Tab-separated table of C-alpha atoms in Angstrom:
chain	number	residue	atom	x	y	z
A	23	UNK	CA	0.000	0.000	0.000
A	24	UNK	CA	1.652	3.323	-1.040
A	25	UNK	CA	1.890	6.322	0.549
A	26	UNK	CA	-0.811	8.363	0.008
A	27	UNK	CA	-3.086	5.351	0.903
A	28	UNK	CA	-1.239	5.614	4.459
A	29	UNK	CA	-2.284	9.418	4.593
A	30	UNK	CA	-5.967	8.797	3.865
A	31	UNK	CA	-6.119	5.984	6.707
A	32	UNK	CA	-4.419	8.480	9.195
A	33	UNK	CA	-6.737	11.195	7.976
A	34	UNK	CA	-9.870	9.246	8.539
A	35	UNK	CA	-8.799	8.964	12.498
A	36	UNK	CA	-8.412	13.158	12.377
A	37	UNK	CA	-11.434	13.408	11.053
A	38	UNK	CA	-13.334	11.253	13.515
A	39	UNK	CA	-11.999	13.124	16.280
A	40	UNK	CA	-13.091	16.188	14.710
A	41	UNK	CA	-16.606	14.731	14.257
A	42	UNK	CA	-16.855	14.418	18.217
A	43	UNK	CA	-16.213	17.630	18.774
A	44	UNK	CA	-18.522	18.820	16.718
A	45	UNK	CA	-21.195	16.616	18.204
A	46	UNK	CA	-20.538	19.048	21.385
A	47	UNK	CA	-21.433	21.918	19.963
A	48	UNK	CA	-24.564	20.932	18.981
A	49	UNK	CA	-27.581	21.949	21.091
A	50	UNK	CA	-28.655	19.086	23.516
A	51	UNK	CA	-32.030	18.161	23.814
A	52	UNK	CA	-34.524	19.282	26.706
A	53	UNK	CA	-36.751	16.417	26.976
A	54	UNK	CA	-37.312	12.779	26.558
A	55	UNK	CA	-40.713	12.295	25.498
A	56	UNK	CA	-42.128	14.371	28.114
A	57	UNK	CA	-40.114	14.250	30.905
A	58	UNK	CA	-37.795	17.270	30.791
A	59	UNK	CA	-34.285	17.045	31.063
A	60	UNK	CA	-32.309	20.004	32.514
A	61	UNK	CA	-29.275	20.264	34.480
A	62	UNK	CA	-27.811	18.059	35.990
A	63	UNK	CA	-28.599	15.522	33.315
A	64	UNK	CA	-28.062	15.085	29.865
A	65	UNK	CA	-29.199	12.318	27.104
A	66	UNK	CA	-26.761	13.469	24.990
A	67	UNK	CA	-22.886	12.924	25.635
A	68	UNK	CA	-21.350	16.436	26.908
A	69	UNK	CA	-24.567	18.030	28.133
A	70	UNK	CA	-24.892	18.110	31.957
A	71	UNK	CA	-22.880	16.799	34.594
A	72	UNK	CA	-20.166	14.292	33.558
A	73	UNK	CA	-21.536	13.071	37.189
A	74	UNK	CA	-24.550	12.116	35.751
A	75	UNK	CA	-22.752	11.059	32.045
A	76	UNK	CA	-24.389	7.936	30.545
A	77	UNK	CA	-27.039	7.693	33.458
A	78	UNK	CA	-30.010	8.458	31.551
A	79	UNK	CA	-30.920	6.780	28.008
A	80	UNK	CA	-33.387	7.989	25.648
A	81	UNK	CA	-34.794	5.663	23.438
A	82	UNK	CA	-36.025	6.355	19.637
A	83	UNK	CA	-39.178	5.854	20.746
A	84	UNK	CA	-38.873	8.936	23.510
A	85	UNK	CA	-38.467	6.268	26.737
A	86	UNK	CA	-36.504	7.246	29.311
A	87	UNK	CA	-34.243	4.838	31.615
A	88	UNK	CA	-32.134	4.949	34.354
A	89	UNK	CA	-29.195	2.639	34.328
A	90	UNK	CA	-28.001	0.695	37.204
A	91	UNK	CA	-25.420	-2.323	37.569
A	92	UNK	CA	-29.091	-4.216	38.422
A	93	UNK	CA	-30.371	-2.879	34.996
A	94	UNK	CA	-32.308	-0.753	32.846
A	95	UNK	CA	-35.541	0.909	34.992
A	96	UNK	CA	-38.420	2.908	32.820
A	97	UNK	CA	-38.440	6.431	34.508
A	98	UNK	CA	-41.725	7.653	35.464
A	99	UNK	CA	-40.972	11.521	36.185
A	100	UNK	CA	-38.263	13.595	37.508
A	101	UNK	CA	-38.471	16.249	40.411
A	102	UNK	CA	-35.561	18.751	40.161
A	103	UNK	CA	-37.494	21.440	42.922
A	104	UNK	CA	-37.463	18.391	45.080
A	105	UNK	CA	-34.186	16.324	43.344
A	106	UNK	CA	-35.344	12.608	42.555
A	107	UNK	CA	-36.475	10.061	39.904
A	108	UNK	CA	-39.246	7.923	40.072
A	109	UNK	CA	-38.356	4.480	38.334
A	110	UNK	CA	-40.194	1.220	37.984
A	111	UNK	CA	-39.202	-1.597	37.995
A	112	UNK	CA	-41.662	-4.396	35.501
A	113	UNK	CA	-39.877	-7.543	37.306
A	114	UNK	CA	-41.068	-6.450	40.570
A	115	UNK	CA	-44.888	-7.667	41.813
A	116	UNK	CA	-47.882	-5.418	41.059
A	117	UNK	CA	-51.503	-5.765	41.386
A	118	UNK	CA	-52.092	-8.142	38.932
A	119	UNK	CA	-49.403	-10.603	40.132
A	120	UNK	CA	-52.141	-11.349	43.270
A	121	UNK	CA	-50.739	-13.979	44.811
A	122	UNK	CA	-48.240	-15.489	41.440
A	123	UNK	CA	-44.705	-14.286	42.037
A	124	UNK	CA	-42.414	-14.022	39.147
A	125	UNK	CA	-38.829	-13.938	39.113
A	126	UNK	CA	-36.877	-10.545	40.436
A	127	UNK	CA	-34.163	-9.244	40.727
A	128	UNK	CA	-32.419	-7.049	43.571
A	129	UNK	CA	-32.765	-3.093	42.855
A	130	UNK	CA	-29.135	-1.586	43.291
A	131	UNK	CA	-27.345	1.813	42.362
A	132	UNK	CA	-23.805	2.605	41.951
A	133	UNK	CA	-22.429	4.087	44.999
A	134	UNK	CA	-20.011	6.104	43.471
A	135	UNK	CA	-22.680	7.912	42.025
A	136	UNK	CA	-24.559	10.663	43.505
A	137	UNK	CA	-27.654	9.068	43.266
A	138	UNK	CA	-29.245	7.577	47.198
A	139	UNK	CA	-32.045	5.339	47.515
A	140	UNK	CA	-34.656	7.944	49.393
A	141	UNK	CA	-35.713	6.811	52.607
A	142	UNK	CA	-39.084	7.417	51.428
A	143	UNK	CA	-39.566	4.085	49.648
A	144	UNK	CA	-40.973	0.951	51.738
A	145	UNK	CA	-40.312	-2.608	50.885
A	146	UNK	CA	-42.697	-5.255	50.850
A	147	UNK	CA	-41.368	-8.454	50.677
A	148	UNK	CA	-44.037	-11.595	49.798
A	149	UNK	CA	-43.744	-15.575	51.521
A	150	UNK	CA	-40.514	-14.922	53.009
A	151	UNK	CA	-39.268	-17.995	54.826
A	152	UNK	CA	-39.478	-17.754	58.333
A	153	UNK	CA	-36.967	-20.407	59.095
A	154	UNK	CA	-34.393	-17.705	58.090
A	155	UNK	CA	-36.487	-14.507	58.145
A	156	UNK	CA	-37.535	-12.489	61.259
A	157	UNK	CA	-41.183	-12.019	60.275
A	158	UNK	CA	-43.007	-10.763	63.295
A	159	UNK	CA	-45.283	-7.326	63.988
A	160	UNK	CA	-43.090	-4.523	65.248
A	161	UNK	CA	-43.813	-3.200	68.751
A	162	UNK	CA	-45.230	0.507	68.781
A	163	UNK	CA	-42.220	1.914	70.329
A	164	UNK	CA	-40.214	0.862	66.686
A	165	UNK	CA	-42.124	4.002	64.991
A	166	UNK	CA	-40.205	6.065	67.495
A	167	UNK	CA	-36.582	3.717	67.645
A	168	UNK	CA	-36.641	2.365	64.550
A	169	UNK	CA	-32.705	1.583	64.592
A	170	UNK	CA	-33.722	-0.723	67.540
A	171	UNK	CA	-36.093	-2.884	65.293
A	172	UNK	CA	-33.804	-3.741	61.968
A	173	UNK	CA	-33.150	-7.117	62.015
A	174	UNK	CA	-36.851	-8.064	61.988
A	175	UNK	CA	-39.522	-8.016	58.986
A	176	UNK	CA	-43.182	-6.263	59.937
A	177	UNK	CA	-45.965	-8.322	59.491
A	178	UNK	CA	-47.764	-5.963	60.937
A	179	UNK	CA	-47.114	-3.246	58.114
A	180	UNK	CA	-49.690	-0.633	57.588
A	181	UNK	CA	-48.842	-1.422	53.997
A	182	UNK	CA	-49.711	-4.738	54.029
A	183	UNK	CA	-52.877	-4.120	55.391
A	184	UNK	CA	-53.525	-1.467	53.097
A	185	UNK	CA	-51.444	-2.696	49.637
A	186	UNK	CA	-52.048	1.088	47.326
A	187	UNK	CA	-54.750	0.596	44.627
A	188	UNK	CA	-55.464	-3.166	45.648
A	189	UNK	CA	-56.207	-3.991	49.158
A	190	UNK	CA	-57.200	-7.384	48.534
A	191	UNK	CA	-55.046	-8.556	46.128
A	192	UNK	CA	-53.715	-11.517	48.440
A	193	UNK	CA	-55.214	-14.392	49.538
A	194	UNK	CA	-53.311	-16.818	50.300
A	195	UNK	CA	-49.479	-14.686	50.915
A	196	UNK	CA	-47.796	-13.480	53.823
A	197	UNK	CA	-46.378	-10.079	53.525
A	198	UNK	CA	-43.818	-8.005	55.742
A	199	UNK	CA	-42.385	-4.851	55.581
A	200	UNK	CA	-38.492	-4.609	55.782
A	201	UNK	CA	-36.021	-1.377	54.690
A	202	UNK	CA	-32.872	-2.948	53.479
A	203	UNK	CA	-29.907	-1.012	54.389
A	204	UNK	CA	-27.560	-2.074	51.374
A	205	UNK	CA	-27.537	-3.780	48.336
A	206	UNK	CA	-26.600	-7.260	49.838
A	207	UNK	CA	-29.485	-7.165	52.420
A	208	UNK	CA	-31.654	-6.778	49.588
A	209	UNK	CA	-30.394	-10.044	47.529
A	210	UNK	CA	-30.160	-12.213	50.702
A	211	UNK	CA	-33.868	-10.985	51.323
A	212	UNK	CA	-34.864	-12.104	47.712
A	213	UNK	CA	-33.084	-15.486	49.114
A	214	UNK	CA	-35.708	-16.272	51.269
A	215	UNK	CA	-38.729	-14.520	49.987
A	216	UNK	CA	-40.897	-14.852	46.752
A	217	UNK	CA	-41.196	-11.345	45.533
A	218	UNK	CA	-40.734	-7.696	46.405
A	219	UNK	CA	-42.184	-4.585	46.184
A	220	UNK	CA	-41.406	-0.958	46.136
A	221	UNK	CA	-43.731	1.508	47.453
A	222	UNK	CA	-42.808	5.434	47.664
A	223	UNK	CA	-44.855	7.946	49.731
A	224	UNK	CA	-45.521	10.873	47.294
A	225	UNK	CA	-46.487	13.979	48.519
A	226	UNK	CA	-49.411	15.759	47.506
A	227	UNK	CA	-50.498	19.614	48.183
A	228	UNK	CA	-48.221	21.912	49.386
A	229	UNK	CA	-47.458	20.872	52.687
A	230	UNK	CA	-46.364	17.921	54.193
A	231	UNK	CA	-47.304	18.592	57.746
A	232	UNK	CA	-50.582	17.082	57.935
A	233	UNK	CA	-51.157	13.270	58.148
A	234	UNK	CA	-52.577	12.838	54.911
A	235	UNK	CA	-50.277	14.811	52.418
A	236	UNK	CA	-49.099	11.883	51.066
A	237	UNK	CA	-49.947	9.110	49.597
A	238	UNK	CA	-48.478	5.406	48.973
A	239	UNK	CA	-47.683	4.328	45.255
A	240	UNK	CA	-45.676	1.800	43.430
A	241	UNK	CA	-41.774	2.807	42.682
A	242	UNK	CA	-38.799	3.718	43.503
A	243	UNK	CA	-37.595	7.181	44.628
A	244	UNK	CA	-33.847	8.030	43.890
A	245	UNK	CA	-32.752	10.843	44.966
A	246	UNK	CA	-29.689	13.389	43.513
A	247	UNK	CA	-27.417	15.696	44.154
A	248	UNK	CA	-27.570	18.873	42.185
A	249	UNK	CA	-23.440	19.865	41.928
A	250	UNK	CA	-23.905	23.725	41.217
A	251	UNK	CA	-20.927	26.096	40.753
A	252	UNK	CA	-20.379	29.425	40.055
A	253	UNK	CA	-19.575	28.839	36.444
A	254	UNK	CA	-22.730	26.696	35.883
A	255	UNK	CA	-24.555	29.140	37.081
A	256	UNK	CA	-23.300	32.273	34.961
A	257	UNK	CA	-23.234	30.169	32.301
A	258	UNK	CA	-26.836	29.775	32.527
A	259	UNK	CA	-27.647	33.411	33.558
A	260	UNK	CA	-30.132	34.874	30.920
A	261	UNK	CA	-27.768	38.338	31.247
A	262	UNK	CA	-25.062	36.034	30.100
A	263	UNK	CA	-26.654	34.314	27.035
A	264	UNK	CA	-28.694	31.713	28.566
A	265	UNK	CA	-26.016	28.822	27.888
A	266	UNK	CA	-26.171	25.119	28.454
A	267	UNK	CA	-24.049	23.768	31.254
A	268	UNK	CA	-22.181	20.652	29.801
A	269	UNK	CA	-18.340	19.188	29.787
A	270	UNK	CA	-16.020	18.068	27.724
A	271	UNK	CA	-16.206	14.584	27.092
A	272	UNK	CA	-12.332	13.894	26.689
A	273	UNK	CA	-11.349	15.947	29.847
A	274	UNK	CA	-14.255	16.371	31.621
A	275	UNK	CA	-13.472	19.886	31.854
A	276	UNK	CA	-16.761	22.329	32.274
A	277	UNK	CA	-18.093	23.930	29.078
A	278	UNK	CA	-20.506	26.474	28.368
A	279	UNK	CA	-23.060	24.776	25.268
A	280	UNK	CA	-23.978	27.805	23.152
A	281	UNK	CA	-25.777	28.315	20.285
A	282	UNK	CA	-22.874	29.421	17.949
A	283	UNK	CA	-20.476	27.043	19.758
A	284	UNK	CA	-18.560	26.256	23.156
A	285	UNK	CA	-17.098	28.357	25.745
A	286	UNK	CA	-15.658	27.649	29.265
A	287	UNK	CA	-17.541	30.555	31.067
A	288	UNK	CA	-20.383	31.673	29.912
A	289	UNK	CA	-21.924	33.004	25.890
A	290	UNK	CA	-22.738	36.550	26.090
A	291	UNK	CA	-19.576	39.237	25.278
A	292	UNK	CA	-17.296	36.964	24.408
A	293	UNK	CA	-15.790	36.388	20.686
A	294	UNK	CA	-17.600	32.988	19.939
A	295	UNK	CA	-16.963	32.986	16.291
A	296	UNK	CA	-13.444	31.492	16.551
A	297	UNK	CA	-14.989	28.573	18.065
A	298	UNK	CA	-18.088	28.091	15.658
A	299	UNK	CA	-18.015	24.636	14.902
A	300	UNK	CA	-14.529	24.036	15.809
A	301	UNK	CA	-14.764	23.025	19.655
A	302	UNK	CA	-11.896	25.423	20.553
A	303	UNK	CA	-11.738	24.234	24.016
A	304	UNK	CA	-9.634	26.102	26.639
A	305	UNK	CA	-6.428	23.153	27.859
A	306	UNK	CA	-6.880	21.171	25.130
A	307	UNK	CA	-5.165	20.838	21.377
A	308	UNK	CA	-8.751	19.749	19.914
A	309	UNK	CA	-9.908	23.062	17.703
A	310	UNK	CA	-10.047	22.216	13.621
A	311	UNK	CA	-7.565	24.319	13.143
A	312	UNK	CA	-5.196	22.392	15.939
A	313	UNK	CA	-5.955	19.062	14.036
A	314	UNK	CA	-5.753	20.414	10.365
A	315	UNK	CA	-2.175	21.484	11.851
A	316	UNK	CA	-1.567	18.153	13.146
A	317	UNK	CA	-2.933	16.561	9.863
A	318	UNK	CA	-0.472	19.094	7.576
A	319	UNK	CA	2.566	17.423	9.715
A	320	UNK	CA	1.543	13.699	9.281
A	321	UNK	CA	1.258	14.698	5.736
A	322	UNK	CA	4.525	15.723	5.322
A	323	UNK	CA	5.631	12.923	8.032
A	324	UNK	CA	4.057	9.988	5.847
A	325	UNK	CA	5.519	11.721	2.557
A	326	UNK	CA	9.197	11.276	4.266
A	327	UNK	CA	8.813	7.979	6.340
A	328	UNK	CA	6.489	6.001	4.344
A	329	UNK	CA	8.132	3.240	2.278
A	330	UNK	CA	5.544	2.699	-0.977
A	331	UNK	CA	6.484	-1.036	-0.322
A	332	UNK	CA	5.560	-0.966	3.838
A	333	UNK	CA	2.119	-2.733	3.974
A	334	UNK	CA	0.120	-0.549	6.085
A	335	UNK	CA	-3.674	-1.679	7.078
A	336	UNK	CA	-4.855	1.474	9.023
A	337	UNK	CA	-4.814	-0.008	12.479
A	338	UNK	CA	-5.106	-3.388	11.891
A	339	UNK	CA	-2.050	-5.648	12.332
A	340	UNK	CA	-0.640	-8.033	10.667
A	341	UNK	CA	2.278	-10.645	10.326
A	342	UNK	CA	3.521	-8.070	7.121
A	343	UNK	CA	2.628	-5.339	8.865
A	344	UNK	CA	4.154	-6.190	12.586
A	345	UNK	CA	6.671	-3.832	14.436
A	346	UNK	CA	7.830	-6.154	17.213
């Protein structure tokens, strides 16, 4: 292969690199069939919080999920005045399982994330074995201690007296109510029990200090962390050009998503048009103009160092093609 066929294979890599920063640039979407998506998150790579990057996928039919190392979880909505997702999870029982329990798995988040399991979510766990389950009612003073009262499972739930939107949906089940504390608490419950449930109390009205501002409902509640900084925040300052807080994807570095292109602080008053398109980002060699620079020297590297007889398969080695 000669040398100019070496050129266009080393071109092709400069140009794909190019291609991903102009994907930044681009505006990032808003919503996800209609949930919205604002900051922190981002369905697109670069937009939002590279804390968040790659938690939330969008399908092509406008489905939103929320991945996990346990899976892939249909969101229902997402709060960012009060920060958390609602998720369900379609192996866990519902209403129409009555007393048939299908397979499950255990619900689990990253904890290097930012994302908690609220404290608002109750579990109810079906048939659990009581040979290696504590299933017992909890005595009053529990509602008060509760720390004092972990190690056992409540028959005695209100919940399981009172299962939201289907009270009588078992007949012939035992249920208990039991907060697991981690991950593994959760799969050694599974162990013993049927099935599981998830049930979040969701606030309704504007307070929450009478007895009946919220109400139980089938989910899960994660909650987030909203990382705000100064730059963020200017950045998305309608004074300042009303920018999109994102990142660069290589460095992780914060980046300012405007309309004619990217800047690291924020899009109003400054001279955008030398980054239009090209991804000029502040600490990095990554502008057009960087690579075409780069691409002029390979050119004239490949034109010098390039043997017309040195087999070269653009990336792809071979026994002709082999260094060491």
């Amino acid at each position: 292969m000669d040398s100019f066929t070496s050129f266009l294979c080393l071109c092709s890599i400069i140009f794909q690199s190019i291609s991903v920063i102009e994907a930044q640039a681009s505006l990032c979407r808003t919503t996800c069939g209609d949930i919205p998506i604002n900051y922190p998150f981002g369905i697109d790579d670069g937009c939002g919080s590279p804390y968040y990057r790659h938690m939330l996928v969008c399908s092509d039919l406008g489905n939103l999920y929320l991945r996990t190392p346990s899976g892939r979880y249909p969101v229902h909505s997402i709060s960012y005045s009060d920060p958390h997702i609602l998720v369900t999870d379609p192996l866990m029982w519902n209403c129409r399982d009555g007393d048939h329990f299908r397979p499950t798995r255990p619900f689990s988040l990253d904890t290097s994330t930012p994302f908690t399991l609220s404290s608002q979510n109750d579990y109810l766990f079906f048939n659990c074995s009581e040979d290696y389950v504590i299933v017992e009612p909890k005595p009053i003073f529990c509602e008060r201690f509760p720390d004092r009262c972990d190690s056992s499972c409540d028959s005695a739930s209100y919940l399981c007296r009172h299962l939201p939107e289907c009270a009588d949906a078992l007949s012939a089940s035992s249920c208990c109510s039991y907060y697991p504390k981690a991950t593994e608490s959760l799969r050694l419950m599974l162990r013993y029990c049927a099935s599981y449930t998830s049930v979040y109390w969701k606030t309704i009205g504007s307070t929450t200090n009478s007895p009946y501002s919220q109400v139980p409902e089938y989910g899960i509640r994660v909650d987030f962390d909203v990382p705000v900084t100064t730059r963020c925040l200017q950045c998305q300052d309608p004074s300042k050009g009303s920018g999109t807080c994102g990142f660069d994807t290589q460095t992780h570095n914060f980046l300012c998503l405007c309309k004619e292109g990217n800047v690291t602080s924020y899009c109003k008053g400054h001279d955008i048009s030398k980054h239009k398109r090209a991804g000029v980002i502040a600490g990095t060699v990554t502008g057009i103009s960087a690579a075409g620079a780069i691409g002029f020297g390979i050119f004239i590297w490949v034109l010098k160092k390039v043997r017309a007889k040195a087999p070269v398969t653009c990336g792809v080695q071979s026994n002709e093609n082999r260094t060491f």
